[in-house]
Amino acid sequence: MLQRLPNELWAYIIREVGIALALTKEYFTDRSLNPYQITDKRDLKNLSQVSKSFYDWTIPSLYHNVTIQAPDEQSLDTIPFSNLLFKSARIQDALRHATSLRIVAGFAQKLERRCLHQDADSDALDSQEDDKSSDFENLLDDLPALQYLANHSFRLLRCIPNGKLQSFMQVPCSPGFLKTWDLGVCVPVDLLDYDGYLPLHQRNIESLRLITDASCHSPGFSSQVHALDSFKCLRRFSWTGIRTRDDFTSLQNAFKSHSEHLIELELDFVNWQKLKEIWEDDYLIEEHPFEDLVLGVACKAAGLRFPALERLSLSNLDMMSGAQGIACAFATASLQSLTFHRCPGWDDFLHHLFQFVGNQLHLQTLEVQSNSYDDDELIKSIIETVVGVHSLYLSLWNPRCTRDLWNTLPRHQENLKQFIFQVTTVVEDDESEFFEQTADLGDMSFSANDASDWSQSNEYVDKDDEWFNDEFANPLGELELESIGLACAPRRLKEVLRPFADKTCLQLLHIRQSGECIGRFGSWAFDTNLADIDTDDYANLPPGKHATQSDGSIRWVTLPSLDDFVVERITTEVFNDFASWVFGPNGIKSLQLLVYGDFSCHGRYLDDMFMLQRRRAGRDGQTPFEWYDGKTERIPDIEELLDRHPGFLEACPTDTLLRG
C-alpha cells in the first residue's frame, strides 16, 4: 500500500519532517554507533533501514547535510575520508544529494600553530587522481599533511554535482552557516584560489564559514588570495583567523562583490595586537587595515555599504580609531543582531551607528563582551537607547554598579525574553597563586567587594549582604524571561530567581562559569574525586558521560579519559539544595532545564558541562531533578526548547577559539 504513494509525496513528507543525518564517525569506524559523533538525527536513519523503498525515499534527506569530523585535533591530516571514499560506492552515490558540507575539528588543546603546512612536491598525485586502488591510498599517505587533506577533500567534493553545493563545510547554534572549513588550518590553495575547485565548480554557495590558523605564515601556502568573490550567491559569511595582507585582500574582494546582498557577517581577528604588529613591521602599513583597506570608508562618503545586512558579529577588532568609518559602512536599518567580543571602541561604533540610522534601528539581539573597566555606564546608556530587544547578552569587566545597570532592564519588559549576565575581574592579591589571572565574580558585582577580596578558595569572598530589598526591588520581577544565563554562585541564585517562582515563563536556566575559571579555582557546582576510582569499572563503557544519582548528588565520569585516568565529578551540597528548590514545589514550576558550565569554543570544556531536567513522572528518585544527556536519550520537549534558543548557551565566549 505504501509503495503506491507517489515518490514525490514521500519525498515531501520526509523533507517536512526536517531530519537530516550528519555523516560523521559513525561511518568511519566499522559503522559502530558513537553518540558523540552524530547530530542526533537517528529517526530518519532507522526509517531508511526498513526497506529498499524507504531507503530510496530517505537518502536525499539523510545526506542533505554532510559533516566529517577529525578524530584528533593533534593530527588533522588523519580525517578518515578513506572508508567513505574507497569502501562504499553506495555512500559515494548518496553524496550527490548533499547541499551542505562541513569539515571540522575540535578546539580543546591545540589552539595555535595548528596548520599542516609542509614543503613537498605533490605533482605525483595528478597522474593518479582517478585511481581508487590501495596503491593510491598508500600514495596519499606519503604526501605532506595539508596536501593529503586537500586531495581527499577534492575527491569528496567530486561526488557532489557541480553547482549543487549551497553551503561549504551547519555550525552549532549559528543559523545559516552551513558550509564550513572548521579545522583551524589554512585552506588548501587548490580548494579556494581562483583556479580552485570550489570557485570553478560550486559557484552557487550561499553560506561559507572559514576557521583558519592566524598564526601560520608558511611561505607559499598561507600567502594566498581566496577567490571569495567567485561565489555569485553568497549571503552568509564567517571567517575566524584573518591576519595577513592576502587575507584582507580576499576580504576586500568578497565585500566588493557581495556587500549589497550579504545578510549575515561574522569576523574574528583572534588577536588584534599581534595583527597590528605584523602589519606595521612586515608590511610597513600604519592605516587601519579593516576600515581603510577593506571597507574603504575612513569616515568618507565613499566606501562599501551593506544595505541588506541583518546580523553582524565582530570579535577581537580594535575600533578605537576607526569606529565612525566602520559604523558608516554597516549603518543600515535592516540590522537585527549585533555582537561584539573584545572589541575596544564598540561603544563609539554604536554611538555613530545610532547617529547614522536613528529611530529606524530595531535590534532584536545585542551581545557585548567587554574587556574594559567601567563599561557598565555605557551599557546602561545603550539599554536606555535601543528599543525592542529580545535577547540581551552581557559579559562585563568588573562593573562599578550592577544595580543601576539592572534597573534599566524593565524598560524592555514587553520584548526581552533572553538575558545573560556575567562579570569578570582580575585577581589583584599578589600573594595569591592566581595573581593577575581572570576570574568570574560569583556575586556579579552586587556585593560591596573589590578584587582584593579574592581568596584561594573556589569563589569570591561573598559577603552576606542583602541584594534586593524594599529600597531596591529585584528588576527581574518585572520581566517575562524564557531563558536566563547568570555567572552567579548557586548559594545566591535563589534570591536572584525567586520572582520567577510566581511566574510561568522561565524554562531554561544556565549557570555560567568559565572553563578556565573552573580549572583554576574549582567549580561552583561540583567537586572532583580522583582517589577512589577503579578504571576497570569503565573499561567496557562507550564514549560519553556516564552518570549515577545517590544521596541527593549526581556523580559522573567522561569517557574516554586522558591516559586512562578517570575523574569523577560530584555535585556539591550547595548546588543540590539549589537544584532541589528550583525544581521543587516551591521553586520555578515552568523550568524545564538547568544547565551548568561553559559551552563556548566548540565544546572545549565539555567534561565540566552538564544538564539537569525536572524528574519525569514514574521515574524513581530522591530529588525533583534528574540527569539529562541529549546524546543518549530523546526527549522532544527538551530538544524543542534548545532549538528555540539557538546560540544562547554559547553566547559571550570567555575564551578565544584560537590563540597566537
XYZ file of C-alpha atoms in Angstrom:
660
model
C 0.000 0.000 0.000
C 2.759 2.430 0.951
C 4.576 1.764 -2.295
C 1.550 3.022 -4.219
C 2.071 6.555 -2.946
C 3.975 8.724 -5.409
C 7.697 9.122 -4.705
C 7.248 12.892 -4.788
C 4.749 12.683 -1.906
C 7.113 10.578 0.179
C 9.960 12.966 -0.532
C 7.747 15.881 0.564
C 6.711 14.127 3.811
C 10.262 13.249 4.731
C 11.528 16.697 3.830
C 8.869 18.297 6.027
C 9.943 16.141 8.960
C 13.134 18.136 8.731
C 15.529 15.447 9.875
C 18.962 15.205 8.279
C 21.710 12.863 9.403
C 25.252 14.175 9.503
C 27.937 11.906 8.106
C 30.349 11.551 10.972
C 32.439 8.929 12.631
C 29.534 6.521 12.612
C 30.507 5.795 9.003
C 34.232 5.707 9.636
C 34.688 3.145 12.438
C 33.221 -0.117 11.140
C 29.843 1.603 11.255
C 29.755 1.420 15.077
C 27.397 3.874 16.730
C 29.117 6.610 18.699
C 26.527 9.061 20.124
C 29.083 11.842 20.290
C 29.741 11.610 16.575
C 26.212 12.062 15.235
C 23.949 15.059 15.306
C 21.073 13.182 16.977
C 19.241 12.547 13.694
C 18.665 8.855 14.203
C 14.977 8.524 13.400
C 15.417 9.017 9.690
C 18.361 6.636 9.604
C 16.230 3.948 11.253
C 13.483 4.628 8.731
C 15.936 4.174 5.862
C 16.643 0.623 7.073
C 13.002 -0.501 6.965
C 13.016 -1.386 3.267
C 14.658 -0.566 -0.028
C 11.807 1.793 -0.884
C 12.226 3.708 2.363
C 15.967 3.820 1.774
C 15.443 5.427 -1.614
C 12.943 7.926 -0.182
C 15.039 8.951 2.819
C 18.531 9.141 1.306
C 18.101 12.675 -0.113
C 17.274 13.982 3.367
C 19.828 11.814 5.137
C 22.666 13.210 3.046
C 21.372 16.749 2.660
C 23.875 17.974 5.305
C 27.212 16.142 5.484
C 29.653 16.609 8.370
C 33.061 14.967 8.638
C 34.942 15.359 11.888
C 38.618 14.890 12.618
C 39.030 12.255 15.337
C 42.043 14.066 16.818
C 42.840 17.775 16.652
C 46.505 16.939 17.141
C 46.549 15.064 13.817
C 44.257 16.899 11.468
C 45.561 15.008 8.466
C 44.030 11.790 9.856
C 40.471 12.785 8.973
C 39.083 9.387 7.908
C 37.984 10.084 4.350
C 39.206 6.739 3.063
C 36.426 4.492 4.412
C 33.894 6.841 2.875
C 35.626 7.264 -0.465
C 37.076 3.832 -1.124
C 34.913 1.289 0.711
C 31.304 2.239 -0.012
C 30.100 3.034 -3.508
C 26.595 3.311 -2.048
C 27.625 6.220 0.162
C 29.537 7.847 -2.688
C 26.347 7.744 -4.755
C 24.321 9.177 -1.842
C 26.667 12.163 -1.658
C 25.132 13.516 -4.862
C 22.209 14.688 -2.672
C 24.439 16.827 -0.454
C 23.939 20.584 -0.489
C 25.955 21.265 2.667
C 29.447 20.059 3.522
C 31.283 20.666 6.762
C 34.808 19.507 7.641
C 35.505 20.122 11.316
C 37.890 19.518 14.208
C 37.926 20.189 17.938
C 39.468 23.277 19.551
C 40.230 21.987 23.044
C 44.027 21.662 23.253
C 45.863 22.766 20.149
C 44.923 26.445 19.955
C 47.800 27.796 17.877
C 50.305 26.578 15.272
C 47.679 24.095 14.091
C 48.485 24.333 10.424
C 49.675 21.313 8.480
C 51.998 23.059 6.037
C 54.987 21.062 4.869
C 57.291 21.571 1.938
C 56.788 18.858 -0.625
C 56.068 18.345 -4.250
C 52.613 16.960 -4.917
C 52.887 16.652 -8.692
C 52.905 12.881 -8.377
C 49.305 12.985 -7.345
C 47.935 14.367 -10.596
C 48.581 11.263 -12.676
C 46.910 9.058 -10.065
C 43.893 11.250 -9.470
C 41.240 8.758 -10.518
C 42.857 5.584 -9.157
C 40.784 4.140 -6.291
C 43.127 1.290 -5.504
C 45.053 0.659 -2.321
C 48.175 1.877 -4.139
C 46.522 5.266 -4.452
C 45.775 5.274 -0.732
C 49.408 4.488 0.014
C 50.497 7.335 -2.235
C 48.266 9.729 -0.331
C 49.802 8.587 2.930
C 53.200 9.738 1.667
C 52.006 13.249 0.817
C 52.530 16.226 3.107
C 49.699 16.615 5.565
C 47.929 19.614 4.027
C 48.092 18.133 0.539
C 46.733 14.843 1.891
C 43.821 16.754 3.394
C 43.285 18.760 0.225
C 43.192 15.818 -2.154
C 40.801 13.785 -0.050
C 38.587 16.872 0.201
C 38.612 17.123 -3.600
C 37.594 13.501 -4.027
C 34.704 14.030 -1.648
C 33.641 17.199 -3.425
C 33.691 15.465 -6.798
C 30.882 13.191 -5.574
C 28.655 16.270 -5.369
C 27.262 17.517 -8.703
C 28.594 20.823 -9.975
C 26.609 23.781 -8.705
C 24.683 21.636 -6.173
C 26.517 22.793 -3.065
C 24.851 25.720 -1.275
C 26.982 25.812 1.862
C 30.567 24.812 2.322
C 31.892 22.816 5.100
C 25.520 23.974 9.892
C 27.745 25.469 12.600
C 26.248 24.660 16.005
C 23.789 27.367 17.040
C 24.818 29.768 14.309
C 21.858 29.746 11.937
C 22.721 29.892 8.274
C 26.410 28.983 8.264
C 26.053 25.582 6.688
C 29.215 25.044 4.686
C 32.323 25.416 6.759
C 36.040 24.758 6.945
C 36.192 24.413 10.743
C 39.683 22.954 11.071
C 41.782 25.902 12.180
C 44.303 25.292 9.400
C 44.948 27.162 6.175
C 42.570 26.358 3.339
C 44.484 24.424 0.653
C 45.316 26.624 -2.331
C 43.748 24.225 -4.816
C 40.464 24.381 -2.955
C 39.723 28.115 -2.760
C 42.054 30.089 -5.022
C 40.891 31.416 -8.392
C 41.724 28.143 -10.151
C 40.489 26.122 -7.166
C 37.784 23.501 -7.144
C 35.092 25.424 -5.276
C 35.203 28.691 -7.294
C 35.159 26.718 -10.535
C 32.618 24.007 -9.732
C 30.487 25.181 -6.794
C 29.756 28.830 -7.528
C 26.220 28.680 -6.031
C 27.433 28.533 -2.435
C 25.207 30.761 -0.283
C 26.871 30.200 3.117
C 30.594 29.959 3.754
C 32.461 29.659 7.038
C 36.250 29.531 7.415
C 38.295 28.914 10.565
C 41.953 29.230 9.627
C 45.234 29.397 11.513
C 46.027 33.091 12.051
C 49.452 32.191 13.456
C 50.580 30.430 10.271
C 52.927 32.348 7.993
C 54.303 29.475 5.945
C 55.656 30.934 2.653
C 53.817 29.846 -0.434
C 50.904 28.370 1.473
C 49.292 30.873 3.849
C 50.019 33.730 1.429
C 47.161 33.281 -0.965
C 44.190 35.310 -2.073
C 40.998 33.308 -1.683
C 38.527 33.640 -4.555
C 35.655 34.604 -2.276
C 34.271 36.955 -4.916
C 33.656 33.998 -7.258
C 30.585 32.773 -5.385
C 27.743 34.617 -7.065
C 25.072 33.778 -4.415
C 26.984 34.319 -1.155
C 24.656 35.675 1.568
C 26.199 34.405 4.807
C 29.909 34.605 5.503
C 32.031 33.863 8.572
C 35.821 33.887 8.942
C 37.901 33.317 12.062
C 41.666 33.803 11.774
C 42.041 36.843 9.488
C 45.551 38.301 9.636
C 47.736 38.513 6.516
C 47.607 41.061 3.711
C 46.240 38.374 1.393
C 43.522 37.637 3.942
C 42.469 41.287 3.888
C 42.668 41.400 0.104
C 40.417 38.328 -0.043
C 38.007 40.017 2.348
C 38.016 43.238 0.349
C 37.277 41.395 -2.897
C 34.479 39.455 -1.219
C 32.867 42.638 0.091
C 33.108 44.370 -3.272
C 31.163 41.518 -4.830
C 28.753 40.632 -2.034
C 28.196 43.633 0.276
C 24.909 44.509 -1.428
C 23.295 41.151 -0.622
C 25.111 39.800 2.475
C 22.616 39.218 5.305
C 24.981 37.651 7.880
C 28.614 38.547 8.525
C 30.858 37.173 11.266
C 34.543 38.187 11.519
C 37.040 37.182 14.218
C 40.575 38.604 14.056
C 41.738 36.419 17.009
C 44.484 38.787 18.286
C 44.374 42.374 17.046
C 47.589 43.427 18.783
C 49.523 40.670 17.027
C 47.846 41.574 13.749
C 48.796 45.233 14.178
C 52.433 44.332 14.872
C 52.628 42.228 11.710
C 51.111 44.979 9.578
C 53.449 47.634 10.962
C 56.634 45.521 10.995
C 56.212 43.282 7.951
C 54.052 45.392 5.664
C 55.080 48.874 6.897
C 51.403 49.893 6.845
C 50.003 52.006 9.669
C 46.465 52.574 8.373
C 43.585 50.719 9.966
C 43.593 47.580 7.772
C 39.891 46.872 8.179
C 38.452 50.386 7.948
C 40.773 51.807 5.301
C 41.851 48.847 3.196
C 38.826 46.526 3.361
C 35.830 48.813 3.771
C 37.411 51.815 2.068
C 35.453 54.319 4.157
C 37.720 56.098 6.651
C 34.898 58.495 7.576
C 34.329 59.447 3.934
C 31.090 59.345 1.984
C 32.581 56.770 -0.395
C 33.134 53.155 0.526
C 31.290 49.868 0.799
C 27.785 49.586 2.191
C 25.799 46.581 3.443
C 22.141 47.542 2.921
C 20.710 44.008 3.424
C 22.779 43.063 6.494
C 20.708 41.581 9.344
C 23.332 40.009 11.598
C 26.815 41.404 12.313
C 29.316 39.770 14.664
C 32.787 41.255 15.259
C 35.427 39.721 17.527
C 38.876 40.960 18.535
C 38.664 44.048 16.310
C 40.084 47.322 17.641
C 37.744 50.127 16.582
C 39.205 52.855 18.803
C 40.484 54.765 15.793
C 38.019 53.601 13.153
C 34.621 53.340 14.794
C 32.945 56.077 12.742
C 34.053 54.729 9.373
C 33.186 51.122 10.235
C 29.775 52.201 11.572
C 29.216 54.171 8.372
C 29.692 51.012 6.301
C 27.337 48.910 8.405
C 24.715 51.614 9.012
C 21.516 50.004 7.794
C 18.018 49.802 9.259
C 17.922 46.093 8.371
C 20.295 45.196 11.263
C 18.578 42.898 13.763
C 21.536 41.390 15.630
C 24.835 42.931 16.805
C 27.643 41.053 18.544
C 30.917 42.462 19.912
C 33.516 40.182 21.510
C 36.553 42.004 22.920
C 36.257 44.950 20.514
C 37.680 48.172 22.022
C 35.705 51.107 20.651
C 32.465 49.123 20.310
C 30.649 51.876 22.210
C 31.832 54.526 19.721
C 30.693 52.238 16.908
C 27.192 52.031 18.411
C 27.118 55.786 19.059
C 27.834 56.509 15.396
C 25.500 53.740 14.250
C 22.609 55.353 16.130
C 23.551 58.686 14.598
C 23.509 57.260 11.079
C 20.367 55.100 11.391
C 18.428 56.808 14.180
C 14.991 55.522 15.152
C 14.960 53.153 12.196
C 17.272 50.716 14.025
C 15.332 47.959 15.811
C 17.776 45.455 17.266
C 16.414 42.090 18.386
C 19.728 40.777 19.732
C 22.590 42.677 21.359
C 25.616 40.750 22.626
C 28.535 42.592 24.230
C 31.627 41.020 25.730
C 33.777 43.836 27.047
C 37.334 43.693 28.356
C 37.372 47.317 29.552
C 36.647 48.634 33.022
C 33.609 50.792 33.768
C 31.656 49.878 30.659
C 28.509 49.493 32.764
C 27.621 53.164 32.312
C 27.931 52.764 28.549
C 25.812 49.616 28.620
C 23.218 51.371 30.752
C 23.021 54.232 28.255
C 22.680 51.804 25.342
C 19.935 49.787 27.058
C 18.065 53.038 27.566
C 18.530 53.901 23.877
C 17.656 50.726 21.988
C 14.086 49.523 21.615
C 12.535 46.114 21.018
C 15.465 43.981 22.247
C 14.503 40.319 22.523
C 17.899 38.914 23.564
C 20.431 40.828 25.687
C 23.758 39.094 26.394
C 26.314 40.946 28.550
C 29.757 39.875 29.744
C 31.403 42.799 31.535
C 34.698 43.579 33.205
C 34.086 44.351 36.898
C 31.289 46.947 36.558
C 31.020 49.577 39.259
C 27.295 49.233 39.858
C 25.352 46.235 38.653
C 22.267 47.533 40.478
C 21.980 50.646 38.326
C 22.519 48.662 35.158
C 19.871 46.057 36.050
C 17.461 48.838 36.916
C 17.283 49.727 33.201
C 16.053 46.241 32.212
C 12.331 46.738 32.943
C 12.051 49.273 30.120
C 12.286 46.197 27.829
C 9.700 44.118 29.691
C 7.453 43.786 26.639
C 10.132 42.252 24.408
C 13.061 40.921 26.456
C 12.909 37.117 26.614
C 16.569 36.043 26.859
C 19.105 37.566 29.251
C 22.747 36.733 30.017
C 24.883 38.484 32.607
C 28.461 37.594 33.511
C 31.078 39.608 35.369
C 34.832 39.027 35.140
C 37.713 40.507 37.102
C 41.451 40.094 37.665
C 42.857 38.757 40.935
C 44.895 41.565 42.462
C 46.124 39.732 45.555
C 49.870 39.483 44.864
C 50.162 36.684 47.434
C 47.682 34.503 45.591
C 48.907 31.817 43.213
C 46.303 33.222 40.814
C 47.660 36.765 40.866
C 46.622 38.694 37.731
C 44.537 35.759 36.465
C 40.986 36.390 35.259
C 38.123 35.076 37.361
C 34.330 35.099 37.342
C 32.695 37.162 40.069
C 30.135 34.868 41.661
C 28.320 37.861 43.138
C 28.024 39.629 39.752
C 29.297 42.815 41.480
C 26.141 43.134 43.575
C 28.099 42.901 46.815
C 30.454 45.601 48.045
C 33.517 43.574 47.039
C 36.666 44.540 45.242
C 39.424 42.473 43.681
C 41.363 42.271 46.949
C 38.546 40.183 48.455
C 39.568 37.153 46.407
C 40.611 34.152 48.442
C 42.362 30.984 47.365
C 39.096 29.088 47.778
C 36.714 28.299 44.967
C 34.985 31.628 44.745
C 34.891 35.236 45.662
C 34.601 36.034 49.377
C 30.859 36.611 49.208
C 29.550 38.971 51.840
C 26.132 38.085 53.186
C 24.625 41.448 52.404
C 21.100 41.541 51.060
C 20.977 42.167 47.325
C 17.294 43.021 46.995
C 15.010 44.781 49.458
C 12.256 47.398 49.636
C 14.703 50.078 48.567
C 15.983 48.087 45.585
C 13.430 45.595 44.311
C 14.624 42.789 42.049
C 14.253 44.151 38.470
C 13.874 40.610 37.122
C 10.449 40.555 38.751
C 9.168 42.871 36.042
C 10.425 40.688 33.177
C 8.863 37.671 31.439
C 12.112 35.901 30.592
C 12.073 32.495 28.890
C 15.798 31.843 29.390
C 18.432 33.357 31.642
C 22.181 32.774 31.968
C 23.931 34.107 35.070
C 27.522 33.750 36.289
C 26.275 33.606 39.876
C 27.330 31.316 42.716
C 24.497 28.843 43.436
C 24.190 29.976 47.068
C 22.840 33.342 45.855
C 20.763 32.188 42.904
C 17.584 31.507 44.868
C 17.474 35.157 45.901
C 18.014 36.313 42.319
C 15.471 33.983 40.714
C 12.743 33.961 43.369
C 10.440 36.273 41.330
C 10.053 33.534 38.689
C 8.534 31.150 41.255
C 5.305 33.114 40.807
C 5.509 33.176 37.003
C 5.088 30.640 34.216
C 7.655 31.987 31.739
C 11.185 30.791 32.665
C 12.065 27.482 31.006
C 15.869 27.458 30.635
C 18.423 28.402 33.301
C 22.151 28.445 32.572
C 24.578 28.804 35.497
C 27.595 30.208 33.692
C 31.132 29.643 34.943
C 34.015 29.948 32.523
C 36.009 26.821 31.759
C 39.293 28.476 32.643
C 37.883 29.678 35.971
C 36.727 26.153 36.814
C 40.213 24.875 36.035
C 41.954 27.492 38.188
C 39.673 27.885 41.167
C 37.331 24.920 41.142
C 33.672 24.605 40.323
C 30.704 26.312 41.953
C 28.641 23.188 41.273
C 30.780 20.073 41.742
C 33.808 18.565 43.456
C 36.191 16.047 41.881
C 37.139 12.611 43.135
C 40.441 11.149 41.949
C 41.367 8.626 44.615
C 38.555 6.094 44.796
C 38.004 5.398 41.102
C 38.591 1.941 39.666
C 39.277 2.421 35.956
C 38.313 -1.209 35.283
C 34.704 -0.304 36.108
C 34.630 1.858 32.984
C 36.701 -0.268 30.634
C 33.794 -1.533 28.522
C 31.636 1.588 28.524
C 31.157 3.600 25.322
C 32.444 7.178 24.961
C 30.407 9.936 26.584
C 29.212 10.929 30.023
C 28.046 8.232 32.444
C 26.044 9.459 35.438
C 24.532 7.943 38.574
C 22.466 9.560 41.322
C 22.501 8.740 45.022
C 22.064 10.582 48.324
C 20.788 13.659 46.503
C 24.023 14.073 44.492
C 24.861 13.278 40.892
C 28.164 11.624 40.007
C 29.536 11.308 36.508
C 32.631 10.475 34.507
C 33.504 11.409 30.942
C 34.999 8.777 28.657
C 37.420 8.330 27.076
C 39.697 9.766 29.748
C 43.225 11.056 29.294
C 45.945 8.489 29.989
C 43.347 6.073 31.417
C 42.956 8.441 34.371
C 39.248 8.651 35.259
C 37.973 11.730 37.086
C 34.642 11.510 38.888
C 32.667 14.721 39.379
C 30.121 15.003 42.205
C 27.588 17.810 42.602
C 28.026 19.747 45.851
C 25.524 20.042 48.690
C 25.011 23.757 47.991
C 24.244 23.073 44.353
C 21.963 20.139 45.214
C 19.998 22.364 47.609
C 19.503 24.970 44.897
C 18.504 22.379 42.269
C 16.042 20.812 44.736
C 14.470 24.209 45.328
C 14.304 25.348 41.712
C 12.676 22.072 40.550
C 10.716 21.569 43.775
C 7.148 22.525 44.728
C 8.214 25.989 45.934
C 10.563 26.660 43.023
C 10.114 27.676 39.394
C 7.326 25.438 38.118
C 7.852 26.355 34.467
C 11.575 25.455 34.435
C 12.417 22.554 32.131
C 16.216 22.576 32.019
C 19.055 23.622 34.342
C 22.417 23.869 32.603
C 25.849 24.400 34.140
C 29.250 25.181 32.638
C 30.997 26.775 29.683
C 29.553 25.801 26.302
C 31.761 28.082 24.222
C 34.690 27.254 21.938
C 33.131 24.262 20.191
C 32.928 22.060 23.302
C 36.388 22.820 24.694
C 35.107 22.462 28.266
C 32.815 19.506 27.617
C 33.906 17.482 30.656
C 32.742 20.159 33.121
C 29.366 20.823 31.494
C 26.108 19.118 32.467
C 22.324 19.454 32.220
C 19.538 18.586 34.665
C 15.845 18.260 33.894
C 12.709 18.017 36.018
C 12.194 14.432 37.145
C 9.666 12.767 34.892
C 6.537 11.082 36.218
C 7.009 7.437 37.104
C 10.795 7.650 37.465
C 12.175 6.769 40.909
C 14.491 9.128 42.732
C 15.006 11.144 45.886
C 15.258 14.520 44.172
C 12.903 16.517 41.915
C 15.640 16.634 39.239
C 17.479 14.093 37.112
C 20.351 13.922 34.649
C 19.787 14.865 31.012
C 22.054 13.866 28.143
C 20.677 14.636 24.705
C 23.283 12.367 23.100
C 21.909 9.213 24.675
C 18.170 9.813 25.070
C 15.460 11.534 23.101
C 13.183 13.989 24.926
C 11.351 16.043 22.295
C 10.271 18.805 24.696
C 13.887 19.469 25.751
C 15.158 19.262 22.185
C 12.496 21.746 21.073
C 13.411 24.066 23.944
C 17.075 24.119 22.926
C 16.151 24.564 19.270
C 14.141 27.679 20.207
C 17.211 29.226 21.841
C 19.987 28.857 19.254
C 23.284 30.383 20.350
C 22.120 31.049 23.913
C 24.418 28.603 25.710
C 27.445 29.531 23.575
C 26.990 33.323 23.755
C 29.697 35.591 25.240
C 32.548 33.055 24.984
C 35.048 33.506 27.782
C 37.997 32.455 25.650
C 39.074 32.878 22.052
C 38.628 29.948 19.689
C 42.277 30.237 18.590
C 45.353 31.915 20.052
C 48.581 33.243 18.744
